[in-house]
Coordinates of C-alpha atoms in Angstrom, one line a residue:
M68 CA 167.0 69.4 36.2
R69 CA 169.5 71.7 37.1
G70 CA 168.5 73.5 40.2
P71 CA 167.2 76.9 39.2
E72 CA 164.6 74.7 37.1
V73 CA 163.8 72.5 39.9
L74 CA 163.1 75.7 41.9
A75 CA 160.8 77.2 39.2
A76 CA 159.1 73.9 38.6
N77 CA 158.1 73.9 42.4
C78 CA 157.0 77.2 42.7
E79 CA 154.6 77.0 39.5
Q80 CA 153.1 73.8 41.5
I81 CA 152.9 75.7 44.1
I82 CA 151.1 78.6 42.6
Q83 CA 148.6 76.3 40.7
L84 CA 147.6 74.2 44.1
A85 CA 147.8 77.3 46.3
P86 CA 144.4 77.4 47.6
V87 CA 143.5 81.3 46.4
S88 CA 142.9 82.3 43.2
I89 CA 146.0 83.7 41.7
M90 CA 145.9 85.7 38.2
R91 CA 148.5 88.2 36.4
I92 CA 147.6 90.9 34.4
D93 CA 149.9 93.2 31.8
A94 CA 149.9 97.0 31.7
A95 CA 146.6 96.8 29.7
G96 CA 144.5 94.7 32.2
I97 CA 144.8 91.6 30.2
I98 CA 145.0 87.8 32.0
T99 CA 148.0 86.6 30.9
F100 CA 148.0 83.7 33.9
V101 CA 145.3 81.8 35.7
N102 CA 146.3 79.2 38.2
D103 CA 144.6 76.1 38.6
W104 CA 142.7 76.5 41.5
H105 CA 140.5 79.6 40.8
L106 CA 139.3 77.3 37.4
A107 CA 138.6 74.5 40.1
N108 CA 136.8 77.0 42.4
F109 CA 136.1 80.2 41.5
A110 CA 135.4 78.9 37.5
R111 CA 133.9 75.3 39.2
G112 CA 135.0 73.8 35.9
K113 CA 132.7 75.5 33.8
H114 CA 135.3 77.5 32.2
D115 CA 139.1 76.8 31.1
R116 CA 141.8 78.3 30.9
D117 CA 141.8 79.8 27.8
Y118 CA 138.8 82.1 28.4
F119 CA 140.7 83.6 30.7
V120 CA 143.4 84.2 28.9
G121 CA 143.2 87.3 26.7
R122 CA 140.2 88.9 28.5
K123 CA 140.3 91.8 30.7
L124 CA 140.3 91.5 34.4
Q125 CA 137.7 94.1 34.8
E126 CA 135.2 92.1 32.5
L127 CA 135.0 88.8 35.1
P128 CA 131.7 88.7 36.4
G129 CA 133.1 88.2 40.1
I130 CA 134.9 91.7 39.3
V131 CA 131.9 93.0 37.8
T132 CA 129.2 92.1 40.4
A133 CA 131.5 93.4 43.2
G134 CA 131.7 97.0 41.9
I135 CA 135.3 97.1 42.3
G136 CA 136.8 97.9 38.2
G137 CA 138.1 100.9 39.9
E138 CA 140.2 99.1 42.3
V139 CA 141.8 97.1 39.2
R140 CA 142.5 100.4 37.6
R141 CA 144.7 101.4 40.9
I142 CA 147.0 98.5 40.6
L143 CA 148.1 99.4 36.9
A144 CA 148.5 103.0 38.3
G145 CA 151.2 101.5 40.6
E146 CA 149.2 101.2 44.1
T147 CA 148.7 98.2 46.1
I148 CA 145.3 97.1 46.9
H149 CA 143.9 95.0 49.8
L150 CA 140.5 94.3 50.3
E151 CA 138.4 92.0 52.6
G152 CA 134.9 90.4 52.7
V153 CA 134.0 91.8 49.1
Y154 CA 130.5 90.2 47.8
A155 CA 130.1 89.2 44.3
D156 CA 126.5 88.5 43.2
E157 CA 128.0 86.3 40.7
C158 CA 131.7 84.0 39.9
S159 CA 132.5 82.4 36.7
G160 CA 131.4 79.4 38.0
G161 CA 127.7 81.1 38.6
Q162 CA 128.3 81.3 42.6
S163 CA 127.7 84.3 44.8
V164 CA 130.7 84.3 47.0
Y165 CA 132.4 86.8 50.0
Q166 CA 136.2 86.9 48.9
N167 CA 139.4 88.9 50.0
I168 CA 141.2 90.4 47.4
R169 CA 144.9 91.6 47.3
G170 CA 146.2 93.6 44.0
I171 CA 150.6 93.8 43.6
P172 CA 151.7 96.4 40.6
V173 CA 154.8 94.6 38.8
M174 CA 157.3 97.1 38.2
E175 CA 160.0 97.1 35.9
D176 CA 162.4 100.5 35.4
G177 CA 160.0 102.7 37.5
Q178 CA 157.0 101.7 35.1
V179 CA 153.9 99.6 35.7
Q180 CA 154.4 96.2 33.6
G181 CA 150.9 94.7 34.9
G182 CA 150.1 93.3 38.2
I183 CA 149.2 90.1 40.4
V184 CA 145.5 89.7 41.4
I185 CA 144.9 87.1 44.4
R186 CA 141.7 86.7 45.5
E187 CA 140.6 84.5 48.4
D188 CA 137.4 82.6 49.0
V189 CA 135.8 83.6 52.3
T190 CA 131.7 83.0 52.2
K191 CA 132.3 80.0 55.1
L192 CA 134.0 82.4 57.3
V193 CA 131.7 85.6 56.7
L194 CA 128.8 84.0 56.8
S195 CA 130.1 81.8 59.7
Q196 CA 130.8 85.4 61.8
Q197 CA 127.2 86.7 60.3
L198 CA 125.4 84.0 62.1
L199 CA 127.3 84.3 65.1
S200 CA 126.2 88.0 65.5
E201 CA 122.7 87.2 64.1
N202 CA 122.8 84.9 67.2
Q203 CA 124.2 87.0 69.7
A204 CA 121.5 90.0 68.4
I205 CA 119.0 87.4 68.7
F206 CA 119.9 86.3 72.5
K207 CA 120.0 90.5 73.5
A208 CA 116.9 91.2 71.6
L209 CA 115.0 88.2 73.6
L210 CA 116.9 89.9 77.0
D211 CA 115.4 93.3 76.3
A212 CA 112.0 92.5 74.6
T213 CA 110.9 91.9 78.0
R214 CA 110.2 94.6 81.0
D215 CA 110.9 92.0 83.6
S216 CA 114.7 92.5 84.7
I217 CA 117.0 89.5 84.2
L218 CA 120.9 89.3 85.1
L219 CA 123.0 86.2 85.7
S220 CA 125.3 86.9 89.0
D221 CA 127.8 84.1 90.5
L222 CA 127.0 82.7 93.9
D223 CA 128.6 85.4 95.7
G224 CA 126.3 88.4 93.8
Y225 CA 128.6 89.5 91.3
I226 CA 127.4 90.6 88.2
L227 CA 127.8 88.4 84.9
V228 CA 124.8 89.3 82.4
L229 CA 122.1 91.9 82.6
N230 CA 119.6 93.0 80.6
E231 CA 118.8 96.7 79.7
E232 CA 115.7 96.4 82.5
A233 CA 117.9 95.6 84.8
A234 CA 120.2 98.0 84.3
R235 CA 117.3 100.7 84.0
R236 CA 115.7 99.9 87.4
R237 CA 119.5 100.9 88.7
G238 CA 120.1 104.1 86.9
R239 CA 123.4 102.6 85.3
T240 CA 124.7 101.6 81.8
V241 CA 124.7 98.0 80.8
D242 CA 128.5 97.9 80.9
S243 CA 129.2 99.4 83.6
L244 CA 127.3 97.3 85.8
I245 CA 129.2 93.9 84.7
G246 CA 131.2 92.5 87.9
A247 CA 129.1 94.8 90.5
S248 CA 127.3 93.8 93.0
L249 CA 123.7 92.9 92.8
Y250 CA 123.3 93.7 96.7
S251 CA 125.0 97.2 96.5
F252 CA 122.1 98.8 94.7
M253 CA 119.6 97.5 97.4
P254 CA 118.4 98.7 101.1
P255 CA 120.4 96.4 103.4
E256 CA 117.3 94.6 104.7
Q257 CA 116.6 93.7 100.7
A258 CA 120.0 92.8 100.3
E259 CA 120.1 90.6 102.9
A260 CA 116.9 88.8 102.0
R261 CA 117.9 88.3 98.3
R262 CA 121.4 87.2 99.4
R263 CA 119.6 84.4 101.5
H264 CA 117.1 83.0 98.8
L265 CA 120.2 83.1 96.4
L266 CA 121.9 80.8 99.1
E267 CA 118.8 78.7 99.3
A268 CA 118.5 78.4 95.9
A269 CA 121.9 77.4 95.1
A270 CA 122.1 74.9 98.2
S271 CA 118.8 73.1 97.0
N272 CA 119.1 73.6 93.5
V273 CA 115.3 74.5 92.7
I274 CA 113.7 77.8 91.5
V275 CA 113.7 79.9 94.7
W276 CA 110.1 82.5 94.2
Y277 CA 109.2 85.6 96.1
E278 CA 108.1 88.6 96.5
E279 CA 110.2 92.0 97.0
H280 CA 109.1 94.9 98.1
L281 CA 111.6 98.4 97.0
D282 CA 110.5 101.8 97.0
D283 CA 107.2 101.4 96.2
H284 CA 107.3 98.7 94.0
Y285 CA 106.6 95.2 94.5
Y286 CA 108.2 92.6 92.0
Q287 CA 107.7 89.2 91.8
V288 CA 111.1 87.5 91.7
S289 CA 112.3 83.8 91.0
L290 CA 116.7 82.5 91.4
C291 CA 116.6 79.7 88.8
P292 CA 119.9 77.7 89.5
I293 CA 122.3 76.8 86.6
T294 CA 124.6 73.6 86.8
D295 CA 127.5 72.7 84.8
E296 CA 128.6 69.6 83.1
N297 CA 129.1 68.3 86.6
G298 CA 125.6 68.7 87.8
Q299 CA 127.8 71.9 90.2
V300 CA 125.3 74.8 90.9
H301 CA 127.8 77.3 90.0
C302 CA 126.2 81.0 88.9
I303 CA 121.7 82.4 89.4
A304 CA 119.5 83.5 87.0
S305 CA 117.6 86.3 88.8
Y306 CA 114.1 87.3 87.0
S307 CA 112.3 90.4 88.8
R308 CA 108.7 91.6 87.3
D309 CA 107.3 94.5 88.2
I310 CA 104.0 93.6 89.6
T311 CA 102.9 97.3 91.2
P312 CA 100.1 97.7 88.8
L313 CA 99.4 94.3 89.1
K314 CA 98.8 95.0 93.1
A315 CA 96.7 98.3 92.5
T316 CA 94.5 96.7 89.7
E317 CA 93.8 93.8 92.7
N318 CA 92.9 96.3 95.3
Q319 CA 90.7 98.4 92.8
L320 CA 88.9 95.5 91.6
R321 CA 88.3 94.2 94.9
R322 CA 86.3 97.3 95.8
E323 CA 84.9 97.6 92.7
K324 CA 83.6 93.9 93.1
E325 CA 82.3 94.7 96.3
L326 CA 80.2 97.5 95.8
A327 CA 79.1 96.1 92.7
F328 CA 77.9 92.6 94.2
S329 CA 74.8 93.2 94.9
A330 CA 73.5 94.8 91.6
S331 CA 75.1 92.3 89.2
Q332 CA 73.0 91.0 87.1
A333 CA 72.5 87.2 86.5
K334 CA 74.3 87.2 82.6
S335 CA 77.3 88.4 84.3
Q336 CA 77.7 85.8 87.5
F337 CA 77.0 83.2 84.8
L338 CA 80.3 84.5 83.1
G339 CA 82.1 84.9 85.7
N340 CA 81.5 81.7 86.9
V341 CA 82.1 80.0 83.4
T342 CA 85.7 82.1 83.2
H343 CA 86.3 80.5 86.5
E344 CA 85.5 77.3 85.7
L345 CA 87.8 77.0 82.5
R346 CA 90.4 79.3 83.5
T347 CA 91.1 76.6 86.2
P348 CA 91.5 73.7 84.5
L349 CA 93.5 75.0 81.3
N350 CA 95.7 76.6 84.0
G351 CA 96.2 73.0 86.0
I352 CA 97.0 71.7 82.5
I353 CA 99.3 74.2 81.4
G354 CA 100.9 74.1 84.4
A355 CA 101.0 69.6 84.9
T356 CA 102.5 69.7 81.0
Q357 CA 105.0 72.2 82.2
L358 CA 106.2 70.2 84.6
A359 CA 106.1 66.7 83.0
T360 CA 108.6 68.3 80.0
Q361 CA 110.8 69.3 82.3
D362 CA 111.0 65.9 84.3
G363 CA 113.4 64.8 81.0
T364 CA 111.3 61.8 80.2
A365 CA 111.1 59.7 77.2
E366 CA 111.5 61.7 74.1
D367 CA 107.8 60.4 72.7
Q368 CA 106.2 60.8 76.1
E369 CA 107.8 64.7 76.1
E370 CA 106.4 65.0 72.8
L371 CA 102.8 64.2 73.6
W372 CA 102.8 66.3 76.4
Q373 CA 104.6 69.0 74.3
I374 CA 101.1 69.0 72.0
V375 CA 98.6 69.0 75.3
A376 CA 100.5 71.9 76.5
D377 CA 100.5 74.1 73.2
S378 CA 97.0 72.8 73.4
G379 CA 96.0 74.2 76.3
K380 CA 97.8 77.3 75.5
R381 CA 95.8 78.0 72.4
L382 CA 92.7 76.9 73.9
L383 CA 93.2 79.7 76.4
S384 CA 93.7 82.1 74.0
I385 CA 90.4 81.0 72.3
V386 CA 88.5 81.2 75.4
N387 CA 89.8 84.7 76.0
N388 CA 88.8 85.7 72.4
V389 CA 85.5 84.7 73.1
L390 CA 85.2 86.7 76.7
E391 CA 86.3 89.0 74.6
L392 CA 84.0 89.4 72.1
A393 CA 81.2 88.7 74.8
D394 CA 82.2 91.8 76.6
I395 CA 82.3 93.6 73.4
D396 CA 78.5 92.5 72.4
A397 CA 77.2 93.4 75.9
A398 CA 78.9 97.2 75.6
A399 CA 80.7 96.2 78.4
I400 CA 84.0 98.2 76.9
E401 CA 84.2 101.5 75.8
P402 CA 87.3 103.8 74.8
A403 CA 90.0 104.9 77.5
L404 CA 91.2 108.1 76.0
T405 CA 94.9 108.9 77.1
A406 CA 97.5 111.0 75.9
C407 CA 99.8 108.4 73.4
S408 CA 102.7 108.5 70.5
V409 CA 102.3 106.5 67.8
R410 CA 105.7 106.3 67.2
E411 CA 106.3 104.7 70.6
L412 CA 103.1 102.3 70.0
L413 CA 105.0 101.1 66.7
A414 CA 108.4 100.6 68.3
S415 CA 106.6 98.8 70.9
L416 CA 105.0 96.8 68.1
A417 CA 108.2 95.8 66.7
R418 CA 109.9 94.9 69.9
S419 CA 107.2 92.2 70.5
Y420 CA 107.1 90.4 66.9
S421 CA 110.2 91.0 65.5
V422 CA 112.2 87.9 67.4
R423 CA 108.8 86.1 66.5
A424 CA 109.1 87.2 63.0
R425 CA 113.1 86.9 62.6
V426 CA 112.6 82.9 63.9
K427 CA 110.1 82.3 61.1
S428 CA 113.1 84.2 58.5
I429 CA 110.7 86.9 58.1
S430 CA 111.4 90.2 57.8
F431 CA 109.5 92.3 59.9
A432 CA 109.1 96.8 59.3
T433 CA 107.3 99.6 60.9
R434 CA 106.9 103.1 58.8
C435 CA 105.4 106.4 60.7
D436 CA 103.9 109.2 58.6
P437 CA 106.5 112.6 59.9
R438 CA 103.6 114.4 59.4
I439 CA 101.3 113.1 62.5
P440 CA 102.1 114.8 65.3
Q441 CA 104.4 113.7 68.6
E442 CA 101.4 113.1 70.5
L443 CA 97.8 112.3 70.5
V444 CA 95.1 111.4 72.7
G445 CA 93.3 108.3 72.0
D446 CA 92.5 104.6 73.1
V447 CA 96.1 103.6 72.4
F448 CA 95.4 100.6 74.3
R449 CA 92.6 99.1 71.8
V450 CA 94.7 100.3 68.5
R451 CA 97.4 97.9 69.8
Q452 CA 95.2 95.0 70.4
I453 CA 93.6 95.3 66.9
L454 CA 97.3 96.1 65.2
S455 CA 98.4 92.7 67.7
N456 CA 95.4 90.7 65.9
L457 CA 96.6 91.6 62.8
V458 CA 100.0 90.9 62.9
D459 CA 99.1 87.5 64.5
N460 CA 97.4 86.7 61.8
A461 CA 99.8 87.9 59.1
L462 CA 102.5 85.5 61.2
K463 CA 100.4 82.8 60.8
C464 CA 99.6 83.2 57.2
T465 CA 103.3 84.1 56.0
A466 CA 106.2 81.3 55.2
C467 CA 108.4 83.4 54.0
G468 CA 108.7 87.1 52.7
S469 CA 107.9 90.4 54.8
I470 CA 105.5 91.8 57.4
E471 CA 105.0 95.6 57.0
V472 CA 103.2 97.8 59.4
R473 CA 102.4 101.7 58.5
A474 CA 100.5 104.8 59.8
K475 CA 99.7 107.4 57.6
R476 CA 98.1 110.8 58.2
I477 CA 95.0 111.2 55.9
A478 CA 92.0 113.8 55.6
S479 CA 88.9 112.7 56.6
A480 CA 85.7 114.6 55.5
R481 CA 83.5 112.4 57.5
I482 CA 84.6 114.5 60.9
A483 CA 83.1 117.8 61.0
F484 CA 85.4 119.0 64.3
A485 CA 88.4 118.0 62.0
P486 CA 90.5 121.1 63.3
Q487 CA 90.5 119.3 66.5
Y488 CA 91.3 115.8 65.1
C489 CA 93.4 114.0 63.0
T490 CA 92.5 110.6 61.4
L491 CA 95.2 107.7 61.2
L492 CA 95.6 105.1 58.2
F493 CA 97.0 101.8 60.1
T494 CA 97.9 99.4 57.1
V495 CA 99.8 96.2 57.9
R496 CA 100.9 93.8 54.9
D497 CA 102.0 90.7 54.5
T498 CA 103.6 88.5 51.7
G499 CA 101.6 85.3 52.8
I500 CA 99.2 82.7 51.4
G501 CA 96.4 86.0 50.4
I502 CA 92.5 85.6 50.7
D503 CA 90.1 84.6 47.9
K504 CA 88.1 87.7 46.9
A505 CA 84.9 86.1 47.9
L506 CA 85.7 85.5 51.5
Q507 CA 87.2 88.8 52.1
E508 CA 83.7 90.2 53.3
K509 CA 83.0 87.6 55.2
I510 CA 86.4 87.2 57.5
F511 CA 85.1 90.2 59.9
E512 CA 82.0 88.8 60.8
D513 CA 82.2 86.5 64.0
F514 CA 83.4 83.2 63.9
E515 CA 83.9 83.3 60.6
L516 CA 87.0 81.7 58.8
A517 CA 88.5 82.1 55.2
E518 CA 87.7 78.5 54.7
H519 CA 89.8 77.6 51.4
Y520 CA 93.4 79.1 52.7
L521 CA 93.1 80.2 56.6
T522 CA 91.1 77.1 57.6
K523 CA 93.0 74.4 55.8
R524 CA 96.6 75.9 56.6
V525 CA 96.7 78.3 59.7
S526 CA 94.8 77.8 62.9
G527 CA 92.3 79.8 64.8
A528 CA 88.4 80.3 65.9
G529 CA 87.8 83.0 63.4
L530 CA 87.3 85.6 66.7
G531 CA 90.7 88.1 65.9
L532 CA 89.8 89.7 62.9
A533 CA 85.7 89.9 64.5
I534 CA 87.0 91.7 67.3
A535 CA 89.2 93.7 65.4
R536 CA 86.6 94.8 63.1
H537 CA 84.6 95.3 66.9
L538 CA 87.1 97.5 68.4
V539 CA 87.6 99.4 65.3
E540 CA 84.0 100.8 64.9
M541 CA 83.9 101.7 68.4
L542 CA 87.1 104.0 67.9
G543 CA 84.8 105.7 64.9
G544 CA 86.8 103.7 62.2
Q545 CA 86.6 101.4 59.6
I546 CA 88.6 98.2 58.4
W547 CA 88.7 96.5 54.9
V548 CA 91.5 94.1 53.1
R549 CA 92.6 94.0 50.0
S550 CA 94.3 90.6 48.9
K551 CA 95.1 87.9 45.9
P552 CA 95.6 84.6 46.4
G553 CA 99.4 83.5 46.6
R554 CA 100.3 87.1 46.3
G555 CA 99.4 88.4 50.5
S556 CA 97.0 90.3 51.9
T557 CA 97.1 94.0 53.1
F558 CA 94.7 95.2 56.3
Y559 CA 93.5 98.8 57.1
F560 CA 92.2 100.9 59.0
T561 CA 91.1 104.2 60.3
V562 CA 91.2 105.6 63.5
P563 CA 90.0 109.4 64.9
F564 CA 92.7 110.8 67.3
A565 CA 92.3 114.2 69.3
L566 CA 95.0 116.7 69.4
L567 CA 96.5 116.8 72.5
D568 CA 96.6 120.9 72.1
Y569 CA 93.0 120.8 71.7
E570 CA 90.7 123.2 74.0
C571 CA 87.3 124.9 73.7
R572 CA 88.0 128.0 71.0
D573 CA 84.7 129.7 71.7
E574 CA 84.0 132.9 73.4
R575 CA 81.6 133.1 76.5
V576 CA 79.1 130.8 76.7
V577 CA 75.9 131.4 78.5
F578 CA 73.2 128.9 78.5
A579 CA 69.7 129.7 79.5
S580 CA 66.7 127.3 80.0
G581 CA 62.8 128.3 80.7
G582 CA 63.5 132.2 80.1
E583 CA 66.1 132.2 82.9
L584 CA 69.7 133.5 82.9
F585 CA 72.1 131.0 84.2
S586 CA 75.4 132.6 84.7
P587 CA 78.3 129.9 85.3
E588 CA 80.1 132.7 86.8
E589 CA 78.7 133.0 89.9
Y590 CA 79.6 129.1 90.8
T591 CA 82.9 127.7 91.9
V592 CA 83.2 123.9 90.7
L593 CA 85.7 121.1 92.2
L594 CA 87.1 119.2 88.9
V595 CA 88.1 115.5 90.5
E596 CA 90.3 113.9 87.7
D597 CA 93.7 111.8 88.3
E598 CA 94.4 112.1 84.8
R599 CA 96.1 114.7 83.8
I600 CA 95.0 115.3 80.1
N601 CA 91.2 115.1 81.3
R602 CA 92.0 117.5 84.0
L603 CA 93.7 119.6 81.7
T604 CA 91.3 119.8 78.8
T605 CA 88.2 119.5 81.4
G606 CA 89.5 122.3 83.7
R607 CA 90.0 124.7 80.4
T608 CA 86.6 124.0 79.1
L609 CA 85.2 125.1 82.5
T610 CA 86.7 127.9 82.5
R611 CA 86.0 129.2 78.9
L612 CA 82.5 128.1 80.1
G613 CA 83.1 131.1 82.9
Y614 CA 82.9 128.8 86.4
T615 CA 85.2 129.3 88.9
V616 CA 87.4 125.7 89.0
L617 CA 88.9 124.0 91.8
E618 CA 90.9 120.7 91.2
A619 CA 91.7 117.7 92.9
I620 CA 93.7 114.2 91.7
N621 CA 92.0 112.1 94.1
G622 CA 88.9 111.7 96.8
Q623 CA 91.1 112.1 99.8
E624 CA 92.2 115.4 98.2
A625 CA 88.9 116.0 97.3
L626 CA 87.6 116.0 100.7
A627 CA 90.5 118.4 102.3
V628 CA 89.4 120.8 99.3
L629 CA 85.6 120.7 100.3
A630 CA 86.4 121.4 104.1
R631 CA 88.5 124.5 103.1
E632 CA 86.8 126.2 100.3
Q633 CA 83.0 127.2 98.9
V634 CA 82.2 124.6 96.4
D635 CA 78.6 124.4 94.6
A636 CA 79.4 121.5 92.7
V637 CA 81.7 118.1 92.1
L638 CA 82.8 116.6 88.8
M639 CA 84.0 113.4 90.3
D640 CA 86.3 110.8 88.7
I641 CA 85.2 107.1 89.4
Q642 CA 88.5 105.2 89.5
M643 CA 91.4 107.2 90.9
P644 CA 94.1 106.4 93.2
V645 CA 94.1 106.5 97.2
M646 CA 90.3 107.1 97.2
D647 CA 88.0 106.5 94.5
G648 CA 84.8 108.9 93.6
I649 CA 82.5 106.2 95.0
E650 CA 83.8 106.4 98.7
C651 CA 84.5 110.0 98.4
T652 CA 80.9 110.5 97.6
H653 CA 79.7 108.4 100.6
H654 CA 81.6 110.8 103.0
I655 CA 80.1 113.7 101.2
R656 CA 76.5 112.6 101.6
N657 CA 77.2 111.0 105.6
G658 CA 78.0 114.7 106.5
E659 CA 81.5 114.1 107.0
V660 CA 82.7 117.5 105.6
P661 CA 82.6 119.8 108.1
G662 CA 81.0 123.2 106.6
L663 CA 79.5 121.4 103.1
S664 CA 75.8 120.3 102.7
K665 CA 75.9 116.7 102.0
R666 CA 73.2 117.3 99.3
I667 CA 75.9 119.7 97.2
P668 CA 75.4 118.1 93.6
V669 CA 77.9 115.5 92.8
V670 CA 78.3 114.5 88.7
A671 CA 80.0 111.2 87.8
L672 CA 82.7 111.5 85.6
T673 CA 83.7 108.3 84.1
A674 CA 84.6 105.9 81.2
Y675 CA 82.0 103.8 82.7
A676 CA 79.1 104.6 80.0
S677 CA 76.3 102.0 80.1
E678 CA 72.5 102.7 81.2
R679 CA 73.1 100.4 83.8
D680 CA 76.5 102.0 85.1
R681 CA 74.8 105.3 85.3
E682 CA 72.0 103.7 87.6
R683 CA 74.4 102.1 89.9
F684 CA 76.1 105.6 90.6
L685 CA 72.7 107.3 91.0
R686 CA 71.9 104.7 93.1
L687 CA 74.9 105.0 95.5
G688 CA 74.3 108.9 95.9
M689 CA 75.2 110.7 93.1
N690 CA 73.1 113.4 91.1
D691 CA 73.9 113.1 87.8
Y692 CA 76.0 110.9 85.2
L693 CA 78.6 112.4 81.9
A694 CA 80.2 109.7 80.4
K695 CA 83.4 110.4 78.6
P696 CA 84.2 111.5 76.0
H697 CA 81.6 114.1 76.0
T698 CA 80.8 117.4 74.1
I699 CA 81.0 121.2 75.6
D700 CA 77.3 121.3 75.5
Q701 CA 76.7 117.8 77.5
L702 CA 79.5 119.1 80.1
A703 CA 77.5 122.7 79.9
E704 CA 74.0 121.4 80.1
V705 CA 74.5 118.7 82.9
L706 CA 75.9 121.5 85.2
E707 CA 73.4 124.2 84.7
A708 CA 70.5 121.4 85.5
N709 CA 71.8 120.6 88.4
L710 CA 73.1 123.8 89.8
K711 CA 69.5 125.2 89.2
A712 CA 67.8 122.1 91.3
T713 CA 70.1 123.2 94.1

């Protein structure tokens, strides 16, 4: 063969075997050439060369499903195109693919005679990049899903990695803190303590725990050494949890326990003892098994210990549910109304469950009706507890598909005072195993399971839905389910919320009793309440009733007001910071406030609502008791009755 013929033959072989699809089209877009690599890879041997030659390129499945017919026309118009990562649902071989496409017009005497189209299969590369991006997103989500401050530093304290909470506490962004010294954001004494503990962890290669006190906050800090492949510690992972509320709660619980211990009944004592006896061994089991699984024991033994640990955690969850149900049956819980945002509630729920759902390859979404006000007044803790129970069940019962949580504002004819309230409908929908119709009424009863499905396929003690029903009914709503076996379930529940701008809209109200006219304008009432929303609404109501209103946010401030102002009655909240209502009442009854009669009417204004609580507050020196939430009439009546008795 002559030189040009050899060169032509070599070029033909290169074109045929090049690891890309190469096609030539004429000026009408009709394929005149296709290489062997396209037949073997894009067509997967399902079509021969005759199938392609003579057909329009725009009609091929890989071009049609990618939606790039217009790009082919650009080539025929004389333009060079270059597209990356184009997705096609179906190619000639039936497979989906990501492709890089380059199109070059063929010109002759200034006229387009056709074009060369080169398509590269980059599916593996794109999927690898997507997997890397997802893993990075999961890692970041795991770091940011916690309220703990998490950061990784070298042995000199320079920050390498940190989460959003760590940056928030320091008033900076994550990027701006990379490479900064963690000691530069701490007072000298605390910085020296952190440096000492960090070096201790690095030297001993064991986790170091200690408490840190910064700016009126208490933190539980754990420093975990990270070793390289040679076992040498090269950096430290620091975890810091804000335990300030826990400290305050411990102190409050200690005071409440001391005050109520003598009045506790045998049932509550028994329940407390049982709780202690159950939690202690469970804590020992879980702690011991965690240590065992970290010792690097034999694989089968580690698996058995892990089973024991999981079983212990499951048992603890069951015990907590049993105790919650016992509290409900004993009427020991009641709504705690605060200002809240439904949008923030759904966002928090998404942060808590999206990672768990993603691990199971389940999509998790939340949707909020735009008609819902930005802020409402309700028991957001119990609403979240209800949603968490329902979402936990959905995750257990759903192997693939999706879970969706929605909040919608609806009209309710059941609520006579609708102008001051709005009713929300929450739905939790899953694509799980579903529930048989005959069992849908039973699953909300205590200890009941949907036996044919939930019992055999999903673990559970039958308490979550029962607790959800009790809580919904306590909040004044209803709960129900619609489901078909094999097609998923949708749980619905309604909850009424108060509008944040609620206030008494009536004109001046005068209450009379026994023919004697009572005039609130003659009296001054001290309102002692730490919650701003409660103080605002109750204060406005008192003003509308005609009273002169003074305010204090805790017991200590109330004593100061009583010492300098003339007050006729006190509305006293029970749980408050600095000094609670019971201790403040004790000081008043002992005559410790100069110029104040120790017989002044003190009315307990509290969320404790049982008759047992009422008797306890009267025994501790209060004149009367008004439970939250209360009506305007109830507030007016209790004040009138106590002021007339003085």
